[in-house]
């Protein structure tokens, strides 16, 4: 097995095209790694060994560590949770080395985690010190589009960073917005999107439970609202989970405690008030505190229903 | 002039079809009266004489009072601001008579104001005592669709009320939802829609001003967000006003201090928490308090920009 993997690696090295690594094989990263595999060799790593096994089953190559995955790669795709994890993967923790030291000179980091613009700028600067390009490249579109190579990427970075990342972006994304020549701009766009997305989910959950309180036919509410001025992408996408009582995580509550937390951090550090986002953050925090942090983000409706004693589909009696 | 009007009225009476009256010739009511005029004779009334003159210029007939407008009509369309105005038109104020006493027996009231479900039920009950049908019929779609006869109506009422209102609904609306057999259901649907619409406007204004604070290209933000998961009908519709700095009222701030106020009232009376809508209501109240109550509801962005010292298009320097 080891021999066969080394043999594979030698074959790949000899092909001369870009070598890539994907760190983080969760619901988004695994799909992206699969899409990337159609275009170039990919080595995947995740702290969860089962995730690596799934990627190997799909025909990818797995690595036992970040260092091994990054070894000699010219494209490193980071699909981890936040800025801290991104920094730890790139530059190590507690004095250890990170992936940055392993990459081919002139390689590019495609950094997909949602983070504050200042974090993206700092990471780009540290990468430049290592002779590496950094593409600030938050993603949008969900797991299904990740798997089909149809993500939206809100990207910013130097022209060299875009050029180095081009082949990988082509394989993973349907739409790549080129938003500016420096890191931090992509992160800013993503934060604005997440503010709206989080508020719209919380508002959708508040509205559908109020509709239940008023005794309305919820299927009819969905039909009417999605055709009316009260509609949002999130209302249309998430309320079916509530109507089915299916809270398996398409995207988890704690994604929004994190992302609206970043909005709150930015608001405080730039002295900018975000009262609506702050209310929505509290609703996600309540839902997480009530034990639903890893459930679907539409669980905010379940929380409100529990509080108000409403009998939504799939509602656990409390 | 009076003679000619009386002659017209006689002609109309002799035609034998439904006679209608529209009370409230604002941006919605005037368009609806015009649409209705394609299908049947219409007498219009508004407390603003200039509005009545505009309707006469369009070929309608004007009245000098509610009583005169309602005289002998079999269909009464009420496009006033709230439940209190609706009740005053129907049943008079301070001991005076209202329109209900003037309508043809078996006539129908098409009641379009946004109001609490309890108010709609009470009004329907009072109408029944007068031998009149009441259609709880809040509208959605804006002034342009009112003028083109393409409104959406969220209606509930008895089958007899729907039957009596049918010809008028056909003339004014593209979509009529039949939501139930009693008054209050239409009002409830509208309230759920307004909760979402109001939150989405306030969130859109918060997001676009945060984007400005982060130094982003706002036209690009509009392009990216409207294609992403953060989109809402209101973001797409209202943010162009902010980008142009055009705060002439397509729909005014004080519509939402009113409608989110109804949401707040319902929340308290039914013991149902609506934290996101409550935050949005405060933003509209702040915007109204700052003197922009009659300006476009996207003025929430202007308020935030003034507070945070941001230079939005058309921003008055403070």
PDB file of C-alpha atoms in Angstrom, chain A residues 117 140 152 154 177-179 185 188-189 191-193 195-197 199-200 202-204 206-207 209-211 213-214 216-217 220-221 223-225 227-235 263 266 270-280 283 304 307-308 310, chain B residues 117 140 152 154 177-179 185 188-189 191-193 195-197 199-200 202-204 206-207 209-211 213-214 216-217 220-221 223-225 227-235 263 266 270-280 283 304 307-308 310:
ATOM      1  CA  UNK A 117     -10.760  41.012   6.678  1.00  0.00           C
ATOM      2  CA  UNK A 140     -20.800  30.094  -1.141  1.00  0.00           C
ATOM      3  CA  UNK A 152     -19.440  30.676  -6.064  1.00  0.00           C
ATOM      4  CA  UNK A 154     -15.787  35.694  -3.647  1.00  0.00           C
ATOM      5  CA  UNK A 177     -15.899  37.016  -8.569  1.00  0.00           C
ATOM      6  CA  UNK A 178     -12.605  38.934  -8.893  1.00  0.00           C
ATOM      7  CA  UNK A 179     -13.256  41.548  -6.255  1.00  0.00           C
ATOM      8  CA  UNK A 185     -11.857  42.205   0.114  1.00  0.00           C
ATOM      9  CA  UNK A 188     -15.440  41.469   3.516  1.00  0.00           C
ATOM     10  CA  UNK A 189     -17.911  40.435   0.816  1.00  0.00           C
ATOM     11  CA  UNK A 191     -19.100  38.768   5.858  1.00  0.00           C
ATOM     12  CA  UNK A 192     -21.728  41.050   4.308  1.00  0.00           C
ATOM     13  CA  UNK A 193     -23.361  37.985   2.770  1.00  0.00           C
ATOM     14  CA  UNK A 195     -24.828  38.991   7.950  1.00  0.00           C
ATOM     15  CA  UNK A 196     -27.790  38.852   5.573  1.00  0.00           C
ATOM     16  CA  UNK A 197     -27.952  35.054   5.438  1.00  0.00           C
ATOM     17  CA  UNK A 199     -30.555  37.420   9.764  1.00  0.00           C
ATOM     18  CA  UNK A 200     -32.755  35.923   7.067  1.00  0.00           C
ATOM     19  CA  UNK A 202     -33.491  33.791  12.077  1.00  0.00           C
ATOM     20  CA  UNK A 203     -36.278  35.972  10.627  1.00  0.00           C
ATOM     21  CA  UNK A 204     -37.651  33.051   8.604  1.00  0.00           C
ATOM     22  CA  UNK A 206     -39.460  33.782  13.715  1.00  0.00           C
ATOM     23  CA  UNK A 207     -42.025  34.298  10.938  1.00  0.00           C
ATOM     24  CA  UNK A 209     -43.419  30.088  14.141  1.00  0.00           C
ATOM     25  CA  UNK A 210     -45.525  33.257  14.415  1.00  0.00           C
ATOM     26  CA  UNK A 211     -47.598  31.853  11.539  1.00  0.00           C
ATOM     27  CA  UNK A 213     -49.032  30.744  16.606  1.00  0.00           C
ATOM     28  CA  UNK A 214     -51.655  32.484  14.453  1.00  0.00           C
ATOM     29  CA  UNK A 216     -52.105  29.326   9.743  1.00  0.00           C
ATOM     30  CA  UNK A 217     -51.574  26.472   7.283  1.00  0.00           C
ATOM     31  CA  UNK A 220     -49.761  27.679   2.391  1.00  0.00           C
ATOM     32  CA  UNK A 221     -47.613  30.268   4.176  1.00  0.00           C
ATOM     33  CA  UNK A 223     -46.403  29.082  -0.986  1.00  0.00           C
ATOM     34  CA  UNK A 224     -47.623  32.649  -0.451  1.00  0.00           C
ATOM     35  CA  UNK A 225     -44.448  34.121   1.052  1.00  0.00           C
ATOM     36  CA  UNK A 227     -44.188  34.463  -4.180  1.00  0.00           C
ATOM     37  CA  UNK A 228     -44.363  37.720  -2.201  1.00  0.00           C
ATOM     38  CA  UNK A 229     -42.152  40.634  -1.164  1.00  0.00           C
ATOM     39  CA  UNK A 230     -41.292  38.902   2.133  1.00  0.00           C
ATOM     40  CA  UNK A 231     -39.272  36.218   0.395  1.00  0.00           C
ATOM     41  CA  UNK A 232     -35.568  35.593   0.837  1.00  0.00           C
ATOM     42  CA  UNK A 233     -33.192  32.981  -0.559  1.00  0.00           C
ATOM     43  CA  UNK A 234     -32.911  31.572   2.952  1.00  0.00           C
ATOM     44  CA  UNK A 235     -36.666  31.506   3.648  1.00  0.00           C
ATOM     45  CA  UNK A 263     -19.818  40.384  12.267  1.00  0.00           C
ATOM     46  CA  UNK A 266     -15.976  43.698  13.214  1.00  0.00           C
ATOM     47  CA  UNK A 270     -14.704  49.404  13.665  1.00  0.00           C
ATOM     48  CA  UNK A 271     -17.288  51.078  15.942  1.00  0.00           C
ATOM     49  CA  UNK A 272     -20.138  50.152  13.647  1.00  0.00           C
ATOM     50  CA  UNK A 273     -23.579  49.193  15.044  1.00  0.00           C
ATOM     51  CA  UNK A 274     -25.291  46.040  13.717  1.00  0.00           C
ATOM     52  CA  UNK A 275     -28.452  45.714  15.823  1.00  0.00           C
ATOM     53  CA  UNK A 276     -30.328  43.344  13.534  1.00  0.00           C
ATOM     54  CA  UNK A 277     -27.378  40.985  13.167  1.00  0.00           C
ATOM     55  CA  UNK A 278     -26.854  41.170  16.934  1.00  0.00           C
ATOM     56  CA  UNK A 279     -30.429  39.987  17.565  1.00  0.00           C
ATOM     57  CA  UNK A 280     -29.991  37.148  15.095  1.00  0.00           C
ATOM     58  CA  UNK A 283     -31.120  33.574  18.555  1.00  0.00           C
ATOM     59  CA  UNK A 304     -38.941  29.216  19.390  1.00  0.00           C
ATOM     60  CA  UNK A 307     -40.322  28.111  24.134  1.00  0.00           C
ATOM     61  CA  UNK A 308     -43.839  28.975  22.973  1.00  0.00           C
ATOM     62  CA  UNK A 310     -46.054  25.136  19.574  1.00  0.00           C
TER      63      UNK A 310
ATOM     64  CA  UNK B 117     -56.356  39.515  12.766  1.00  0.00           C
ATOM     65  CA  UNK B 140     -49.061  43.183  -1.898  1.00  0.00           C
ATOM     66  CA  UNK B 152     -51.442  39.991  -5.118  1.00  0.00           C
ATOM     67  CA  UNK B 154     -54.106  37.558   0.464  1.00  0.00           C
ATOM     68  CA  UNK B 177     -55.010  33.642  -2.673  1.00  0.00           C
ATOM     69  CA  UNK B 178     -58.145  32.140  -1.105  1.00  0.00           C
ATOM     70  CA  UNK B 179     -56.749  31.472   2.340  1.00  0.00           C
ATOM     71  CA  UNK B 185     -56.642  34.697   8.037  1.00  0.00           C
ATOM     72  CA  UNK B 188     -52.459  36.995   9.494  1.00  0.00           C
ATOM     73  CA  UNK B 189     -50.728  36.097   6.228  1.00  0.00           C
ATOM     74  CA  UNK B 191     -48.584  40.272   8.992  1.00  0.00           C
ATOM     75  CA  UNK B 192     -46.200  37.327   8.505  1.00  0.00           C
ATOM     76  CA  UNK B 193     -45.178  38.825   5.162  1.00  0.00           C
ATOM     77  CA  UNK B 195     -42.538  40.871   9.521  1.00  0.00           C
ATOM     78  CA  UNK B 196     -40.190  39.414   6.914  1.00  0.00           C
ATOM     79  CA  UNK B 197     -40.323  42.421   4.585  1.00  0.00           C
ATOM     80  CA  UNK B 199     -36.678  42.786   8.781  1.00  0.00           C
ATOM     81  CA  UNK B 200     -35.248  42.309   5.305  1.00  0.00           C
ATOM     82  CA  UNK B 202     -33.579  46.875   7.876  1.00  0.00           C
ATOM     83  CA  UNK B 203     -31.029  44.076   7.372  1.00  0.00           C
ATOM     84  CA  UNK B 204     -30.348  45.189   3.798  1.00  0.00           C
ATOM     85  CA  UNK B 206     -27.412  47.395   7.854  1.00  0.00           C
ATOM     86  CA  UNK B 207     -25.484  45.207   5.401  1.00  0.00           C
ATOM     87  CA  UNK B 209     -23.720  50.383   5.194  1.00  0.00           C
ATOM     88  CA  UNK B 210     -21.385  47.817   6.770  1.00  0.00           C
ATOM     89  CA  UNK B 211     -20.097  47.159   3.253  1.00  0.00           C
ATOM     90  CA  UNK B 213     -17.680  50.893   6.276  1.00  0.00           C
ATOM     91  CA  UNK B 214     -15.471  48.050   4.995  1.00  0.00           C
ATOM     92  CA  UNK B 216     -16.291  47.877  -0.623  1.00  0.00           C
ATOM     93  CA  UNK B 217     -17.557  48.835  -4.083  1.00  0.00           C
ATOM     94  CA  UNK B 220     -20.307  45.160  -6.837  1.00  0.00           C
ATOM     95  CA  UNK B 221     -21.820  44.221  -3.471  1.00  0.00           C
ATOM     96  CA  UNK B 223     -24.203  42.300  -7.964  1.00  0.00           C
ATOM     97  CA  UNK B 224     -22.651  39.623  -5.754  1.00  0.00           C
ATOM     98  CA  UNK B 225     -25.314  39.507  -3.019  1.00  0.00           C
ATOM     99  CA  UNK B 227     -26.694  36.236  -6.891  1.00  0.00           C
ATOM    100  CA  UNK B 228     -25.857  34.703  -3.501  1.00  0.00           C
ATOM    101  CA  UNK B 229     -27.565  33.087  -0.521  1.00  0.00           C
ATOM    102  CA  UNK B 230     -27.790  36.444   1.269  1.00  0.00           C
ATOM    103  CA  UNK B 231     -30.346  37.776  -1.194  1.00  0.00           C
ATOM    104  CA  UNK B 232     -33.911  38.799  -0.406  1.00  0.00           C
ATOM    105  CA  UNK B 233     -36.699  40.289  -2.482  1.00  0.00           C
ATOM    106  CA  UNK B 234     -36.317  43.497  -0.465  1.00  0.00           C
ATOM    107  CA  UNK B 235     -32.507  43.676  -0.770  1.00  0.00           C
ATOM    108  CA  UNK B 263     -46.360  42.583  14.815  1.00  0.00           C
ATOM    109  CA  UNK B 266     -49.669  40.698  18.313  1.00  0.00           C
ATOM    110  CA  UNK B 270     -50.400  36.394  22.216  1.00  0.00           C
ATOM    111  CA  UNK B 271     -47.276  36.152  24.405  1.00  0.00           C
ATOM    112  CA  UNK B 272     -45.054  35.389  21.442  1.00  0.00           C
ATOM    113  CA  UNK B 273     -41.475  36.730  21.241  1.00  0.00           C
ATOM    114  CA  UNK B 274     -40.331  38.404  18.010  1.00  0.00           C
ATOM    115  CA  UNK B 275     -36.803  39.661  18.802  1.00  0.00           C
ATOM    116  CA  UNK B 276     -35.657  40.150  15.210  1.00  0.00           C
ATOM    117  CA  UNK B 277     -38.769  42.072  14.208  1.00  0.00           C
ATOM    118  CA  UNK B 278     -38.442  44.124  17.409  1.00  0.00           C
ATOM    119  CA  UNK B 279     -34.907  45.192  16.419  1.00  0.00           C
ATOM    120  CA  UNK B 280     -36.079  46.117  12.946  1.00  0.00           C
ATOM    121  CA  UNK B 283     -34.472  50.946  13.373  1.00  0.00           C
ATOM    122  CA  UNK B 304     -26.983  54.435   9.816  1.00  0.00           C
ATOM    123  CA  UNK B 307     -24.681  57.960  12.613  1.00  0.00           C
ATOM    124  CA  UNK B 308     -21.461  56.345  11.433  1.00  0.00           C
ATOM    125  CA  UNK B 310     -20.315  57.363   6.052  1.00  0.00           C
TER     126      UNK B 310
END
